[in-house]
Coordinates of C-alpha atoms in Angstrom, one line a residue:
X23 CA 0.0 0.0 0.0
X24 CA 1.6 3.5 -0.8
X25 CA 1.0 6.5 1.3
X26 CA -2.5 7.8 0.0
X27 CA -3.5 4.3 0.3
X28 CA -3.2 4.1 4.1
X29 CA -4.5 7.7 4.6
X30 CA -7.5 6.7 2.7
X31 CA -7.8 3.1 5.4
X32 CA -7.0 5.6 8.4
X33 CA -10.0 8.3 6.9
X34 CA -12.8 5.5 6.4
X35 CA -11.2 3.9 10.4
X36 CA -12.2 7.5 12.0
X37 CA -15.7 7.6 10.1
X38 CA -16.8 4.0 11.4
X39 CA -16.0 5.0 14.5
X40 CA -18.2 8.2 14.2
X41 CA -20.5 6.3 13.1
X42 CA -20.7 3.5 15.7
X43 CA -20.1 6.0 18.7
X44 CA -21.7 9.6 17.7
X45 CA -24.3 7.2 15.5
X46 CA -25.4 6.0 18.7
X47 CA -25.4 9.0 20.5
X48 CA -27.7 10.4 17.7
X49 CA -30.4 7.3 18.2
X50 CA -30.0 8.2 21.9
X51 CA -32.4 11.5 20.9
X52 CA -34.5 9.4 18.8
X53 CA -35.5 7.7 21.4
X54 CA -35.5 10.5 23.7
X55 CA -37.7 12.2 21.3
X56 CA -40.8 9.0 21.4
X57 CA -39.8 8.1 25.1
X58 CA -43.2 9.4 26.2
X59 CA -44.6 12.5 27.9
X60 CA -42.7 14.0 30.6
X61 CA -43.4 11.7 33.7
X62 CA -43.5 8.8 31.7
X63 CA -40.7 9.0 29.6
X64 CA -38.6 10.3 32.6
X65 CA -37.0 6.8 33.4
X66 CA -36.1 6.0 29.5
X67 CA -34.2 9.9 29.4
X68 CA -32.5 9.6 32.1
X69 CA -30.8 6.0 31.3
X70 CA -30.6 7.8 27.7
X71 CA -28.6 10.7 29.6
X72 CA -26.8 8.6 31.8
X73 CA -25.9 6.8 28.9
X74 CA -24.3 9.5 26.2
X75 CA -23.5 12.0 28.9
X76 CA -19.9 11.3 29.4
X77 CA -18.8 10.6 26.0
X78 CA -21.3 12.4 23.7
X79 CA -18.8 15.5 22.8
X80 CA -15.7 13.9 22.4
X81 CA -17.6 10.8 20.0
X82 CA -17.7 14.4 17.8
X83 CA -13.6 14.4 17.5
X84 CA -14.0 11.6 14.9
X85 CA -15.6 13.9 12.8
X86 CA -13.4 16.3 12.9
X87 CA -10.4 13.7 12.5
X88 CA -12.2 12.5 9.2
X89 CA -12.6 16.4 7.6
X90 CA -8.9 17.3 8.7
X91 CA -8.0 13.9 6.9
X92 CA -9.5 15.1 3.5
X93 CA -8.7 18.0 3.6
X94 CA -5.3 17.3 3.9
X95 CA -5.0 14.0 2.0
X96 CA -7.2 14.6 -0.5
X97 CA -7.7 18.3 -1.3
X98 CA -9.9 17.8 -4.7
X99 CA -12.2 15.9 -2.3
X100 CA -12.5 18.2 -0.1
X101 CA -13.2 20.9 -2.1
X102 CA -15.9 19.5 -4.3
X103 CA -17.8 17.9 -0.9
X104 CA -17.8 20.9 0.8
X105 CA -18.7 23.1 -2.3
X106 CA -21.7 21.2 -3.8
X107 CA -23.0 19.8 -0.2
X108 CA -22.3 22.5 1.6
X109 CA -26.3 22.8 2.3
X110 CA -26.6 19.7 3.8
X111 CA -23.5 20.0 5.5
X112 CA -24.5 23.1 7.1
X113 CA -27.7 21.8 8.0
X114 CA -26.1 19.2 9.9
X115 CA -23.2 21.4 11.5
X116 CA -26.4 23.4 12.9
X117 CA -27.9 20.0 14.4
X118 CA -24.6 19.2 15.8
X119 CA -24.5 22.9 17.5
X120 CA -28.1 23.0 18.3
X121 CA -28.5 19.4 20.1
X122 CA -25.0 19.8 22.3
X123 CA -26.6 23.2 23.5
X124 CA -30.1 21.7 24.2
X125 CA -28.4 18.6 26.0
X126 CA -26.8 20.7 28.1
X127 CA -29.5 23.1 28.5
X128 CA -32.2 21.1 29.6
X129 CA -29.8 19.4 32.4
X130 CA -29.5 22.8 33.7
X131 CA -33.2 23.7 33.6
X132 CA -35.3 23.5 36.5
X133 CA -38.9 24.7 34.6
X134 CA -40.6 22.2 32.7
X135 CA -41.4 24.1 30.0
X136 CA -37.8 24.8 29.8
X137 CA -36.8 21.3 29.6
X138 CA -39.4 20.3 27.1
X139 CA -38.2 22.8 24.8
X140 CA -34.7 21.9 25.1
X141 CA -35.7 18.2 24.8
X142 CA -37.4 18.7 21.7
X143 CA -34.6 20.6 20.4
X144 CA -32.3 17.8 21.2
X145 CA -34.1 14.8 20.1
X146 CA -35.3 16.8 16.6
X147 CA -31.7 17.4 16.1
X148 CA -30.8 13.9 16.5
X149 CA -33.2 12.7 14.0
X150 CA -32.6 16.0 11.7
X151 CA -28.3 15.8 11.9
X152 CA -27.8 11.8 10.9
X153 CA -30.7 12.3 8.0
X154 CA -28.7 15.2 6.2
X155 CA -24.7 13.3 6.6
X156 CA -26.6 10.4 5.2
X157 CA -27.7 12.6 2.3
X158 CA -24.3 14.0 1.3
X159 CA -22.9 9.8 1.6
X160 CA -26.0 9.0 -0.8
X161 CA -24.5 12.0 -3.2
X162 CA -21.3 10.8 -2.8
X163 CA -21.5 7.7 -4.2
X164 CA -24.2 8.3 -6.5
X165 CA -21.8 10.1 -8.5
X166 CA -23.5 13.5 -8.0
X167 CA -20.7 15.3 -7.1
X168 CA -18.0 15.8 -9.8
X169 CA -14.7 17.4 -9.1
X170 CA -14.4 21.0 -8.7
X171 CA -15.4 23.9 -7.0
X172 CA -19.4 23.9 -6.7
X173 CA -19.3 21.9 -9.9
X174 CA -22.4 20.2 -9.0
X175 CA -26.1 20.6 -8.7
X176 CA -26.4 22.3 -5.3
X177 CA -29.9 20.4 -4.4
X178 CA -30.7 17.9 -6.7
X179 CA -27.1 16.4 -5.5
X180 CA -28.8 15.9 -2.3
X181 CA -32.4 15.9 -2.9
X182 CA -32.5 12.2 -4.8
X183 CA -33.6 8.8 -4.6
X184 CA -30.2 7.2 -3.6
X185 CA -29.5 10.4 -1.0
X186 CA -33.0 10.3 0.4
X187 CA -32.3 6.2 1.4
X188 CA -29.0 7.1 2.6
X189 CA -30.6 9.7 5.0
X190 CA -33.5 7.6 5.9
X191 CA -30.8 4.8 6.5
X192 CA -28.5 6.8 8.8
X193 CA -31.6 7.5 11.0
X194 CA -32.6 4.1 11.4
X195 CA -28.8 2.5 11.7
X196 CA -28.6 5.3 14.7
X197 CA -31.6 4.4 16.2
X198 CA -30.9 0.9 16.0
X199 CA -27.3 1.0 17.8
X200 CA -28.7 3.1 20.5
X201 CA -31.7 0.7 21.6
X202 CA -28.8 -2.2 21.0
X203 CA -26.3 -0.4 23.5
X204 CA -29.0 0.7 25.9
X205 CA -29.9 -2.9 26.8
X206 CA -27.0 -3.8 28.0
X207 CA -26.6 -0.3 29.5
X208 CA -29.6 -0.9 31.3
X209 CA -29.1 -4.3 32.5
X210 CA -26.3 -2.8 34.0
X211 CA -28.1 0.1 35.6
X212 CA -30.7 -2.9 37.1
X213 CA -33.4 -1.7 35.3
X214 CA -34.7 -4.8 34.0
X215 CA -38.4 -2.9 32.8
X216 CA -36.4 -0.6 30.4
X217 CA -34.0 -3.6 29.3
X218 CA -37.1 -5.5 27.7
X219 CA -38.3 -2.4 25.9
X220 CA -35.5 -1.3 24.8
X221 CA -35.3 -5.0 23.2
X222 CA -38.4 -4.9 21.7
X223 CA -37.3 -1.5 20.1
X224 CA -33.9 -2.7 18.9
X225 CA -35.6 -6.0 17.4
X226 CA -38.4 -4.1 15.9
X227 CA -36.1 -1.1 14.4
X228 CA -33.9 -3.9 13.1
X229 CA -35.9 -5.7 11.3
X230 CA -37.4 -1.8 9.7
X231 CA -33.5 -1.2 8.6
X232 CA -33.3 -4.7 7.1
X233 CA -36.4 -3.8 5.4
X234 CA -35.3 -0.5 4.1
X235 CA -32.1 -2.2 3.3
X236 CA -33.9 -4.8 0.9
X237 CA -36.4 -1.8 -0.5
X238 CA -33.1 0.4 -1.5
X239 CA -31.8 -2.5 -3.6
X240 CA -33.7 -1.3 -6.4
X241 CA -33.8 2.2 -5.4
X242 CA -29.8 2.0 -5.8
X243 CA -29.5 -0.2 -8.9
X244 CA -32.0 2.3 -10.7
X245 CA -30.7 5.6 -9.0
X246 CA -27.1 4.5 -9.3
X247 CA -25.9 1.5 -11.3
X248 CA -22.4 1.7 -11.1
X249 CA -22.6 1.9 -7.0
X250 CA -25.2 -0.8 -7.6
X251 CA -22.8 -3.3 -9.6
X252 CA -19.9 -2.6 -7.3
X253 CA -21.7 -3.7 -4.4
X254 CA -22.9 -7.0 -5.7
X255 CA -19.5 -7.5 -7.3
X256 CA -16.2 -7.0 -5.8
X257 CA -17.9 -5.2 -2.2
X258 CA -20.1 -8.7 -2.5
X259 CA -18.5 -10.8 0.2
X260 CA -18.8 -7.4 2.5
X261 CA -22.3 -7.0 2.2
X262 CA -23.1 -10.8 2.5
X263 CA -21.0 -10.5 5.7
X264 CA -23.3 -7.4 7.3
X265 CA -26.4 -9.5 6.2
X266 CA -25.3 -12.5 8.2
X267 CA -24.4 -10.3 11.3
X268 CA -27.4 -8.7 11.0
X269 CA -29.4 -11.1 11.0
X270 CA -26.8 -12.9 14.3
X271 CA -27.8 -9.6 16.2
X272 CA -31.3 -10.3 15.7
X273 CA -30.8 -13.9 17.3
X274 CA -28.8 -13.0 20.0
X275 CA -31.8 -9.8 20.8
X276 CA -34.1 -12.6 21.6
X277 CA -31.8 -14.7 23.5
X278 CA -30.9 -11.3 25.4
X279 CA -27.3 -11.8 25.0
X280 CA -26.8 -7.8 25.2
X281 CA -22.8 -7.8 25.8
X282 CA -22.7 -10.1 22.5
X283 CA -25.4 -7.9 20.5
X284 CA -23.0 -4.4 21.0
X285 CA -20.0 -6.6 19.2
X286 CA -22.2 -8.5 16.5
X287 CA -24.5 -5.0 15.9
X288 CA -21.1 -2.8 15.7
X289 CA -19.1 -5.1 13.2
X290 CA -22.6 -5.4 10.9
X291 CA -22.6 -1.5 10.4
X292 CA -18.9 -1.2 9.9
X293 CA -19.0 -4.2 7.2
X294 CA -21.7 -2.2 5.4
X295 CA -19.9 1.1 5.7
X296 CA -16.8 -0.3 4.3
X297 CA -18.8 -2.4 1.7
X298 CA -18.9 1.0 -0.1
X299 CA -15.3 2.4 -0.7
X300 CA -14.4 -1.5 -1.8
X301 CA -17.3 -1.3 -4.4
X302 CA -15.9 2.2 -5.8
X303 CA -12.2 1.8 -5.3
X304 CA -10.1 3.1 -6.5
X305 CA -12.4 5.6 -7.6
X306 CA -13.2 8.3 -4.8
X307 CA -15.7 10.9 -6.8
X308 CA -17.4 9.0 -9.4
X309 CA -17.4 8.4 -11.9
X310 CA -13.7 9.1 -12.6
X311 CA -11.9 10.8 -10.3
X312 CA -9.2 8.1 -8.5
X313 CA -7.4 8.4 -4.7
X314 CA -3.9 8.4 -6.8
X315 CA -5.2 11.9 -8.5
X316 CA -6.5 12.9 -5.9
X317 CA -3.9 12.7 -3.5
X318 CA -1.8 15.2 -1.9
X319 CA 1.8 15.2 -2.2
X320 CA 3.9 12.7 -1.2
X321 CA 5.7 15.1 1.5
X322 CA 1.7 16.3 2.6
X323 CA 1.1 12.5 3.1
X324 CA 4.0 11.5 5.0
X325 CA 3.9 14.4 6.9
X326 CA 0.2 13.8 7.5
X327 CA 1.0 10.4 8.4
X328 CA 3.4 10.7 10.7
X329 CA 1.0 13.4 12.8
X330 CA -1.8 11.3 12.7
X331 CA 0.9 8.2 14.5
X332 CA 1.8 10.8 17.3
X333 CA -1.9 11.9 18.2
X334 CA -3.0 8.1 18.1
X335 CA -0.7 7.8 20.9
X336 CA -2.4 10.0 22.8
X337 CA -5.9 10.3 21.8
X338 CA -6.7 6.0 21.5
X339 CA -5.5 5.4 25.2
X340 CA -7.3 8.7 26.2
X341 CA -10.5 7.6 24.4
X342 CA -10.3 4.1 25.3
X343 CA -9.8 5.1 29.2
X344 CA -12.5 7.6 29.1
X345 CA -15.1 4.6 28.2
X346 CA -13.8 2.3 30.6
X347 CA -15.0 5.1 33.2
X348 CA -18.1 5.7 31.5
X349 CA -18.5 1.5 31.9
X350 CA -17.7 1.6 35.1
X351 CA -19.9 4.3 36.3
X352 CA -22.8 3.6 38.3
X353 CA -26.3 4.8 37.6
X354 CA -27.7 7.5 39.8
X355 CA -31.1 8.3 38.8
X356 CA -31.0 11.2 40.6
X357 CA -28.4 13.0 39.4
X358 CA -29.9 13.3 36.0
X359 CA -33.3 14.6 35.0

């Protein structure tokens, strides 16, 4: 593998991630958002606090690992992303913004009107945010964004079949890890009650994805062939392989083997997510623009390279210690709500 090559593994490494910790931290408000009225959906938002509280800011440094990344690697990328999509990625910068402030707001409130309306900020946000990121991915590799500054349409790149299923996609896939995480999280917490419906949730939201999932194969083959064939050629064994874990987490749901569901749920998103750059590569804007051309220099690589090995060393333990503390934390129900 030359330079670019292992950039482009280390980029795609820091979006799963994103997407299997801020993902989940986004299906936490979805749930927040149809936990109930206030009372009653009191004991569900408070596990969901206790749950993304610690970690639900610094799950956002992936994000900004993965733009640094193409900016730097990949310039052309960048530019053309950010140019044609910069609607939807403003859209979803605002969420970002706008459901931090409200999670924090509302723990500080102490009037209920003032914690409804921060609720509802941060659980519209949550659904609103993954909805747009999964547009600009749908426009991505529908080939709707061509290389070049604002080259392409600015709302019909976003605002089509393929996008629309990559948004309504992102939603579900967040929704889904969250209910999957919060079982365990409350088994832990001994809250048995909110376990078993966050199960049924998790089941029931699964088996919506899979359906969606199945429904988009001939959205995508219509909407965009040459993603389509790529998939069901060389990206073939990948999506087989998030299928079959799929379909594991399901099992292991009903046998309530929560511990086993985070590890079998995680690795079925990531094999889809990385089903997609295998059924494009080495094309990164379709239809024609390759990583090799779109590149960096050799000296921006390395250099970039050799960064991104230093901050590892500080950020992975750093990360990796600060969920080991979340794990370990005991639930208080009264210190949130």
């Amino acid at each position: 593998m030359d330079a670019a090559q292992i950039l482009l593994v280390v980029m795609w490494v820091g979006l799963t991630l994103y997407a299997l910790l801020a993902g989940a931290d986004f299906g936490g408000g979805v749930w927040d958002l149809v936990a109930g009225r206030s009372r009653a959906g009191m004991p569900q938002r408070r596990l969901i606090e206790h749950s993304i509280g610690p970690v639900w800011e610094a799950n956002h440094v992936w994000l900004i690992f993965v733009i640094v990344v193409l900016w730097t690697g990949f310039p052309p990328v960048f530019a053309a992303v950010m140019s044609t999509l910069y609607i939807p990625l403003t859209l979803a910068a605002l969420g970002i913004i706008a459901r931090g402030a409200a999670f924090v707001f509302r723990k500080a409130s102490t009037e209920l009107w003032q914690q409804r309306l921060f609720g509802a900020a941060f659980a519209l946000s949550s659904v609103l945010t993954p909805f747009f990121l999964g547009t600009v991915a749908g426009a991505v590799a529908s080939g709707r964004v061509p290389p070049g500054l604002a080259a392409g349409d600015l709302v019909r790149s976003w605002l089509n079949p393929t996008s629309l299923l990559g948004g309504v996609l992102a939603v579900g896939v967040c929704a889904y890890l969250a209910a999957v995480y919060l079982c365990d999280d409350a088994v832990r917490a001994d809250l048995p009650a909110l376990a078993e419906g966050f199960r049924r949730r998790a089941v029931a939201t699964g088996l919506g994805v899979g359906a969606v999932v199945l429904g988009g194969i001939a959205v995508v083959r219509w909407d965009a062939p040459r993603l389509f064939g790529g998939l069901t050629g060389r990206a073939l064994p990948l999506v087989v392989a998030g299928a079959v874990l799929g379909l594991l987490s399901l099992a292991l749901l009903w046998r309530r083997r929560y511990l086993a569901v985070r590890v079998t749920a995680a690795a079925a998103v990531a094999a889809v997510m990385w089903g997609w750059p295998l059924a494009q590569y080495p094309v990164m804007l379709p239809p024609a623009l390759t990583v090799g051309e779109a590149a960096a220099t050799p000296a921006v690589l390395g250099a970039t390279l050799a960064v991104l090995a230093v901050g590892a060393l500080l950020v992975v333990p750093s990360m990796a210690w600060l969920f080991l503390l979340q794990r370990r934390s005991p639930y208080d129900p009264g210190a949130h709500g």
